[in-house]
């Protein structure tokens, strides 16, 4: 199978073809030298790229469907974390071999993740290499000045996270556990990200562990944070663990792709009233003026050695 046939069969997803939707900003998708985008009037382009390398970002024996899903999910999650609306992705993929079963599963997983927000694959590149890897670029739109950045946190803000933390890290340590789905199928929180537009002061998605990622907000915003350990949202599985072990996973475990944002208490109340019951959110602490991250347990300062994930270890 040559490269063109491969692209045609697995990546040119006609169900989401640009021409079907006159409102789409995608004028021309896969098939020409480059794609064409007509920006909606007065919108800012949000753009991000993430690479996944086999053995580094997912275990080599991960099923192809999950790899495809994850390649899309980690990028859509970054668009969510900006408070933006995703509309298109590009994918550069390096394949050790052309395995048609693998490609079919991979592309199904990829498009399944793109479908809920009607995100289109508009281009990319396909090459051969000894190691399987893929770089996905995601594009989104946001109103000028409305993107939710890392540098907007203010003292007095609540720190809020979505869903539960530490599940993906637990699954990595316990292959085949009931939390395997949380590792293989991270859910990009696009609806939440867009809803928080106009409410949250700062936001990011948690990919390297809450403590390290929240640290990026604190540094960029020149503030500190007080976190209350008993408020960390834990799945039923993590609640069964010794509490320090569960906190360690929730604070330092990577691959959660949940959103962490800061928001004024009054605005959070209004948000919860407006979106009653639509999102699972948990307040875990407050932004404070003095720098650094402090942990609290039952109103007492608590000391814990956090094992942060480092990329170049
Ligand atoms: P060129 O040689 O001009 O770069 P290619 O042969 O690489 O063109 O690609 C042909 C078309 O297929 C282009 O529109 C390109 O964007 C698209 N394409 C190639 N690989 C992929 C892929 N993995 N996913 C999506 N589109 C792809
Ligand atoms: Mg090319």
CSV table of C-alpha atoms and ligand atoms in Angstrom, one decimal:
chain,number,residue,atom,x,y,z
A,1,UNK,CA,0.0,0.0,0.0
A,2,UNK,CA,1.5,3.3,-1.0
A,3,UNK,CA,1.5,6.5,1.1
A,4,UNK,CA,-1.4,8.1,-0.9
A,5,UNK,CA,-3.7,5.1,-0.7
A,6,UNK,CA,-2.9,4.9,3.0
A,7,UNK,CA,-3.8,8.5,3.6
A,8,UNK,CA,-6.9,8.2,1.5
A,9,UNK,CA,-8.1,5.1,3.3
A,10,UNK,CA,-7.3,5.9,6.9
A,11,UNK,CA,-7.0,9.6,7.4
A,12,UNK,CA,-9.4,11.2,4.8
A,13,UNK,CA,-12.4,11.0,7.0
A,14,UNK,CA,-15.3,11.9,4.7
A,15,UNK,CA,-17.9,12.0,7.5
A,16,UNK,CA,-16.3,15.2,8.6
A,17,UNK,CA,-15.5,16.7,5.2
A,18,UNK,CA,-15.2,20.4,5.1
A,19,UNK,CA,-17.6,20.9,2.2
A,20,UNK,CA,-20.6,19.3,4.2
A,21,UNK,CA,-20.7,22.3,6.5
A,22,UNK,CA,-21.0,25.8,5.0
A,23,UNK,CA,-20.4,27.3,8.5
A,24,UNK,CA,-17.0,25.5,8.8
A,25,UNK,CA,-13.9,27.6,8.8
A,26,UNK,CA,-12.1,24.8,6.9
A,27,UNK,CA,-12.2,25.7,3.3
A,28,UNK,CA,-9.9,22.9,2.1
A,29,UNK,CA,-8.8,19.9,4.0
A,30,UNK,CA,-6.6,16.8,3.2
A,31,UNK,CA,-5.5,16.3,-0.4
A,32,UNK,CA,-3.7,19.5,-1.5
A,33,UNK,CA,-0.3,20.8,-0.6
A,34,UNK,CA,-1.8,22.6,2.4
A,35,UNK,CA,-5.2,23.2,4.1
A,36,UNK,CA,-7.1,26.5,3.8
A,37,UNK,CA,-8.8,28.1,6.8
A,38,UNK,CA,-11.2,31.0,6.7
A,39,UNK,CA,-11.0,32.6,10.2
A,40,UNK,CA,-14.4,33.5,11.6
A,41,UNK,CA,-14.7,37.3,11.9
A,42,UNK,CA,-12.8,38.7,14.9
A,43,UNK,CA,-11.6,35.4,16.3
A,44,UNK,CA,-8.1,34.6,17.6
A,45,UNK,CA,-6.4,31.4,16.5
A,46,UNK,CA,-5.3,29.1,19.3
A,47,UNK,CA,-2.7,26.6,18.2
A,48,UNK,CA,-0.8,23.8,20.0
A,49,UNK,CA,1.3,20.7,19.2
A,50,UNK,CA,2.1,17.5,21.2
A,51,UNK,CA,4.2,14.5,20.3
A,52,UNK,CA,3.6,11.0,21.5
A,53,UNK,CA,6.5,8.5,21.2
A,54,UNK,CA,5.9,4.7,21.7
A,55,UNK,CA,7.5,3.5,24.9
A,56,UNK,CA,7.8,7.0,26.2
A,57,UNK,CA,4.3,8.5,26.3
A,58,UNK,CA,2.4,5.2,26.1
A,59,UNK,CA,3.5,1.6,26.8
A,60,UNK,CA,4.5,-0.1,23.5
A,61,UNK,CA,1.8,-2.7,23.9
A,62,UNK,CA,-1.0,-0.1,24.1
A,63,UNK,CA,-3.9,-1.0,21.7
A,64,UNK,CA,-3.9,1.0,18.5
A,65,UNK,CA,-7.4,2.4,19.1
A,66,UNK,CA,-6.2,3.9,22.4
A,67,UNK,CA,-3.1,5.4,20.9
A,68,UNK,CA,-5.2,7.1,18.2
A,69,UNK,CA,-7.6,8.4,20.8
A,70,UNK,CA,-4.8,9.7,23.0
A,71,UNK,CA,-3.0,11.4,20.2
A,72,UNK,CA,-6.1,13.6,19.6
A,73,UNK,CA,-7.1,13.9,23.3
A,74,UNK,CA,-3.8,15.4,24.6
A,75,UNK,CA,-4.0,18.1,22.0
A,76,UNK,CA,-7.7,18.9,22.3
A,77,UNK,CA,-7.1,19.1,26.1
A,78,UNK,CA,-4.6,21.9,25.5
A,79,UNK,CA,-7.2,23.8,23.5
A,80,UNK,CA,-9.7,23.2,26.3
A,81,UNK,CA,-7.2,24.6,28.8
A,82,UNK,CA,-7.1,27.9,26.9
A,83,UNK,CA,-10.9,28.2,27.1
A,84,UNK,CA,-11.1,27.9,23.3
A,85,UNK,CA,-13.2,26.0,20.8
A,86,UNK,CA,-11.2,23.3,18.8
A,87,UNK,CA,-12.1,23.0,15.1
A,88,UNK,CA,-9.2,21.2,13.4
A,89,UNK,CA,-6.1,19.0,13.8
A,90,UNK,CA,-3.1,18.0,11.8
A,91,UNK,CA,-1.1,14.8,12.3
A,92,UNK,CA,2.4,13.9,11.4
A,93,UNK,CA,2.9,10.2,12.0
A,94,UNK,CA,6.0,8.0,11.7
A,95,UNK,CA,5.2,4.3,11.3
A,96,UNK,CA,7.7,1.4,11.6
A,97,UNK,CA,5.5,-0.6,9.1
A,98,UNK,CA,2.2,-0.4,7.2
A,99,UNK,CA,-0.1,-2.7,9.3
A,100,UNK,CA,-3.6,-2.2,8.0
A,101,UNK,CA,-5.4,-3.6,11.1
A,102,UNK,CA,-3.3,-1.3,13.3
A,103,UNK,CA,-4.0,1.7,11.1
A,104,UNK,CA,-7.7,1.0,11.0
A,105,UNK,CA,-7.9,0.8,14.8
A,106,UNK,CA,-5.7,3.8,15.2
A,107,UNK,CA,-7.7,6.0,12.9
A,108,UNK,CA,-11.0,4.9,14.5
A,109,UNK,CA,-9.7,5.9,17.9
A,110,UNK,CA,-8.4,9.2,16.6
A,111,UNK,CA,-11.7,10.2,14.9
A,112,UNK,CA,-13.8,9.0,17.9
A,113,UNK,CA,-12.0,11.5,20.1
A,114,UNK,CA,-12.4,14.3,17.5
A,115,UNK,CA,-16.1,13.6,16.9
A,116,UNK,CA,-17.9,15.1,19.9
A,117,UNK,CA,-16.6,18.6,19.0
A,118,UNK,CA,-16.7,18.0,15.3
A,119,UNK,CA,-13.0,18.5,15.0
A,120,UNK,CA,-11.7,17.8,11.5
A,121,UNK,CA,-8.3,16.3,10.5
A,122,UNK,CA,-7.2,18.7,7.8
A,123,UNK,CA,-3.7,17.6,7.0
A,124,UNK,CA,-0.4,16.1,8.1
A,125,UNK,CA,2.5,14.0,7.0
A,126,UNK,CA,3.1,10.2,6.9
A,127,UNK,CA,6.7,8.8,7.1
A,128,UNK,CA,8.5,5.6,7.9
A,129,UNK,CA,10.7,5.3,10.9
A,130,UNK,CA,11.9,2.5,13.3
A,131,UNK,CA,10.0,4.1,16.2
A,132,UNK,CA,6.3,4.7,16.2
A,133,UNK,CA,5.5,8.4,17.0
A,134,UNK,CA,3.0,11.0,16.1
A,135,UNK,CA,2.9,14.8,16.4
A,136,UNK,CA,-0.6,16.3,16.4
A,137,UNK,CA,-1.3,20.0,16.0
A,138,UNK,CA,-4.7,21.3,17.2
A,139,UNK,CA,-6.3,24.5,16.2
A,140,UNK,CA,-9.1,26.4,18.0
A,141,UNK,CA,-10.8,29.8,18.1
A,142,UNK,CA,-11.3,32.2,20.9
A,143,UNK,CA,-12.6,35.7,21.2
A,144,UNK,CA,-9.7,38.2,21.4
A,145,UNK,CA,-8.5,38.7,25.0
A,146,UNK,CA,-10.7,35.8,26.2
A,147,UNK,CA,-8.1,33.0,26.3
A,148,UNK,CA,-7.6,31.6,29.8
A,149,UNK,CA,-3.9,31.9,30.4
A,150,UNK,CA,-1.6,30.7,33.1
A,151,UNK,CA,-0.7,34.2,34.3
A,152,UNK,CA,-4.1,35.4,35.5
A,153,UNK,CA,-4.4,33.9,39.0
A,154,UNK,CA,-5.2,36.4,41.8
A,155,UNK,CA,-4.9,36.1,45.6
A,156,UNK,CA,-8.3,35.0,46.9
A,157,UNK,CA,-9.1,32.8,43.9
A,158,UNK,CA,-10.4,29.4,44.5
A,159,UNK,CA,-8.3,26.5,43.0
A,160,UNK,CA,-10.7,24.0,41.3
A,161,UNK,CA,-10.0,20.8,39.4
A,162,UNK,CA,-12.3,18.6,37.3
A,163,UNK,CA,-13.3,15.0,38.0
A,164,UNK,CA,-10.7,12.9,39.9
A,165,UNK,CA,-6.9,13.0,40.0
A,166,UNK,CA,-4.1,10.3,40.0
A,167,UNK,CA,-6.1,7.6,38.2
A,168,UNK,CA,-3.9,7.4,35.1
A,169,UNK,CA,-0.8,7.1,37.3
A,170,UNK,CA,-2.4,4.4,39.3
A,171,UNK,CA,-3.3,2.5,36.1
A,172,UNK,CA,0.2,2.8,34.8
A,173,UNK,CA,1.4,1.1,38.0
A,174,UNK,CA,-1.4,-1.5,37.9
A,175,UNK,CA,-1.8,-2.7,34.3
A,176,UNK,CA,-5.3,-4.1,33.6
A,177,UNK,CA,-6.8,-2.5,36.7
A,178,UNK,CA,-10.3,-1.0,36.7
A,179,UNK,CA,-8.7,2.4,36.0
A,180,UNK,CA,-7.0,1.3,32.8
A,181,UNK,CA,-9.5,3.4,30.8
A,182,UNK,CA,-8.4,6.5,32.6
A,183,UNK,CA,-4.9,6.0,31.3
A,184,UNK,CA,-5.8,4.8,27.7
A,185,UNK,CA,-8.8,7.2,27.1
A,186,UNK,CA,-8.2,10.6,28.7
A,187,UNK,CA,-11.2,12.8,28.1
A,188,UNK,CA,-10.4,16.3,26.8
A,189,UNK,CA,-12.6,18.6,28.8
A,190,UNK,CA,-13.6,20.9,25.9
A,191,UNK,CA,-17.1,21.7,27.1
A,192,UNK,CA,-15.9,22.7,30.5
A,193,UNK,CA,-13.0,24.7,29.1
A,194,UNK,CA,-15.3,26.7,26.8
A,195,UNK,CA,-17.9,27.2,29.6
A,196,UNK,CA,-15.2,28.7,31.9
A,197,UNK,CA,-14.5,31.4,29.3
A,198,UNK,CA,-15.4,34.6,31.1
A,199,UNK,CA,-15.3,33.0,34.5
A,200,UNK,CA,-11.9,31.6,35.3
A,201,UNK,CA,-8.8,33.8,35.8
A,202,UNK,CA,-6.3,31.2,34.9
A,203,UNK,CA,-6.3,27.6,33.7
A,204,UNK,CA,-4.2,24.6,32.5
A,205,UNK,CA,-4.7,20.9,31.9
A,206,UNK,CA,-2.9,18.6,34.2
A,207,UNK,CA,-0.5,16.4,32.2
A,208,UNK,CA,2.6,16.2,34.5
A,209,UNK,CA,0.8,16.0,37.9
A,210,UNK,CA,-1.2,18.7,39.8
A,211,UNK,CA,1.7,20.0,42.0
A,212,UNK,CA,4.1,20.6,39.1
A,213,UNK,CA,1.4,22.0,36.7
A,214,UNK,CA,-0.2,24.2,39.3
A,215,UNK,CA,3.3,25.4,39.9
A,216,UNK,CA,3.3,26.8,36.4
A,217,UNK,CA,0.2,28.9,37.2
A,218,UNK,CA,1.9,30.1,40.4
A,219,UNK,CA,5.1,31.1,38.7
A,220,UNK,CA,3.4,32.8,35.8
A,221,UNK,CA,0.9,34.7,38.0
A,222,UNK,CA,3.5,35.5,40.8
A,223,UNK,CA,1.3,34.1,43.5
A,224,UNK,CA,1.3,31.1,45.9
A,225,UNK,CA,-1.3,28.4,46.8
A,226,UNK,CA,-2.6,26.6,49.8
A,227,UNK,CA,-4.0,23.1,49.0
A,228,UNK,CA,-6.2,21.1,51.3
A,229,UNK,CA,-5.3,17.4,51.0
A,230,UNK,CA,-8.6,16.2,52.3
A,231,UNK,CA,-10.3,18.0,49.4
A,232,UNK,CA,-8.3,16.2,46.6
A,233,UNK,CA,-10.9,14.4,44.4
A,234,UNK,CA,-10.1,10.7,44.5
A,235,UNK,CA,-11.8,7.8,42.7
A,236,UNK,CA,-13.2,4.9,44.7
A,237,UNK,CA,-10.0,2.9,43.9
A,238,UNK,CA,-7.7,5.6,45.2
A,239,UNK,CA,-9.8,6.1,48.3
A,240,UNK,CA,-9.0,2.5,49.2
A,241,UNK,CA,-5.2,3.3,49.3
A,242,UNK,CA,-3.3,4.5,52.3
A,243,UNK,CA,-4.0,8.2,52.2
A,244,UNK,CA,-0.4,9.5,51.6
A,245,UNK,CA,-0.1,7.1,48.7
A,246,UNK,CA,-3.4,8.4,47.2
A,247,UNK,CA,-2.3,12.0,47.7
A,248,UNK,CA,1.1,11.3,46.1
A,249,UNK,CA,-0.7,9.9,43.0
A,250,UNK,CA,-3.2,12.8,42.9
A,251,UNK,CA,-0.4,15.5,43.3
A,252,UNK,CA,2.3,14.0,41.2
A,253,UNK,CA,0.7,11.5,38.8
A,254,UNK,CA,0.8,12.4,35.2
A,255,UNK,CA,-1.6,11.9,32.2
A,256,UNK,CA,-4.8,12.9,34.0
A,257,UNK,CA,-5.7,15.6,31.5
A,258,UNK,CA,-8.2,17.1,33.9
A,259,UNK,CA,-8.5,20.9,34.0
A,260,UNK,CA,-7.2,23.0,36.9
A,261,UNK,CA,-8.4,26.6,37.1
A,262,UNK,CA,-8.5,29.5,39.5
A,263,UNK,CA,-11.6,31.7,39.8
A,264,UNK,CA,-13.0,34.3,42.2
A,265,UNK,CA,-15.3,32.7,44.8
A,266,UNK,CA,-18.3,34.8,43.8
A,267,UNK,CA,-17.9,33.8,40.1
A,268,UNK,CA,-17.5,30.2,41.0
A,269,UNK,CA,-20.8,30.3,42.8
A,270,UNK,CA,-22.4,31.9,39.7
A,271,UNK,CA,-20.8,29.3,37.4
A,272,UNK,CA,-22.1,26.4,39.5
A,273,UNK,CA,-25.6,27.9,39.5
A,274,UNK,CA,-25.5,28.5,35.7
A,275,UNK,CA,-24.1,25.0,34.8
A,276,UNK,CA,-25.9,23.2,37.7
A,277,UNK,CA,-24.7,19.6,37.7
A,278,UNK,CA,-23.1,19.6,34.3
A,279,UNK,CA,-19.6,19.3,35.5
A,280,UNK,CA,-17.9,17.4,38.3
A,281,UNK,CA,-15.7,20.0,40.0
A,282,UNK,CA,-13.9,20.2,43.3
A,283,UNK,CA,-12.4,23.2,45.1
A,284,UNK,CA,-9.0,22.1,46.4
A,285,UNK,CA,-7.5,25.3,47.8
A,286,UNK,CA,-6.9,29.0,47.4
A,287,UNK,CA,-4.5,31.3,45.7
A,288,UNK,CA,-2.5,33.4,48.2
A,289,UNK,CA,-0.2,36.3,47.8
A,290,UNK,CA,3.0,34.7,49.2
A,291,UNK,CA,4.8,32.5,46.7
A,292,UNK,CA,5.1,28.7,47.0
A,293,UNK,CA,2.8,25.8,47.4
A,294,UNK,CA,1.7,24.8,50.9
A,295,UNK,CA,-0.2,21.6,51.8
A,296,UNK,CA,-2.7,21.5,54.6
A,297,UNK,CA,-4.5,18.6,56.3
A,298,UNK,CA,-7.3,19.3,58.8
A,299,UNK,CA,-6.3,22.9,59.1
A,300,UNK,CA,-2.7,22.1,59.9
A,301,UNK,CA,0.3,22.5,57.6
A,302,UNK,CA,1.4,19.2,56.3
A,303,UNK,CA,4.8,18.2,55.0
A,304,UNK,CA,5.1,15.7,52.1
A,305,UNK,CA,8.0,14.9,49.7
A,306,UNK,CA,6.4,15.3,46.3
A,307,UNK,CA,7.9,13.2,43.6
A,308,UNK,CA,7.4,15.3,40.5
A,309,UNK,CA,7.6,14.0,37.0
A,310,UNK,CA,10.6,15.2,35.1
A,311,UNK,CA,10.8,15.0,31.3
A,312,UNK,CA,14.6,14.7,30.9
A,313,UNK,CA,15.6,12.4,33.7
B,1,LIG,P1,3.2,16.8,0.3
B,1,LIG,O1,4.2,15.9,-0.3
B,1,LIG,O2,2.8,17.9,-0.5
B,1,LIG,O3,3.6,17.2,1.7
B,1,LIG,P2,1.8,14.5,1.2
B,1,LIG,O4,1.9,13.5,0.2
B,1,LIG,O5,2.7,14.5,2.4
B,1,LIG,O6,1.9,15.9,0.5
B,1,LIG,O7,0.3,14.6,1.7
B,1,LIG,C1,-0.8,14.6,0.8
B,1,LIG,C2,-2.0,15.1,1.6
B,1,LIG,O8,-2.3,14.3,2.6
B,1,LIG,C3,-1.7,16.5,2.2
B,1,LIG,O9,-2.9,17.3,2.1
B,1,LIG,C4,-1.4,16.2,3.6
B,1,LIG,O10,-1.7,17.3,4.5
B,1,LIG,C5,-2.2,15.0,3.9
B,1,LIG,N1,-1.7,14.0,4.9
B,1,LIG,C6,-0.5,13.3,4.8
B,1,LIG,N2,-0.3,12.5,5.9
B,1,LIG,C7,-1.4,12.8,6.7
B,1,LIG,C8,-1.8,12.3,7.9
B,1,LIG,N3,-1.1,11.4,8.6
B,1,LIG,N4,-3.0,12.7,8.4
B,1,LIG,C9,-3.7,13.6,7.7
B,1,LIG,N5,-3.4,14.1,6.6
B,1,LIG,C10,-2.3,13.7,6.0
B,2,LIG,MG1,4.3,15.8,3.0
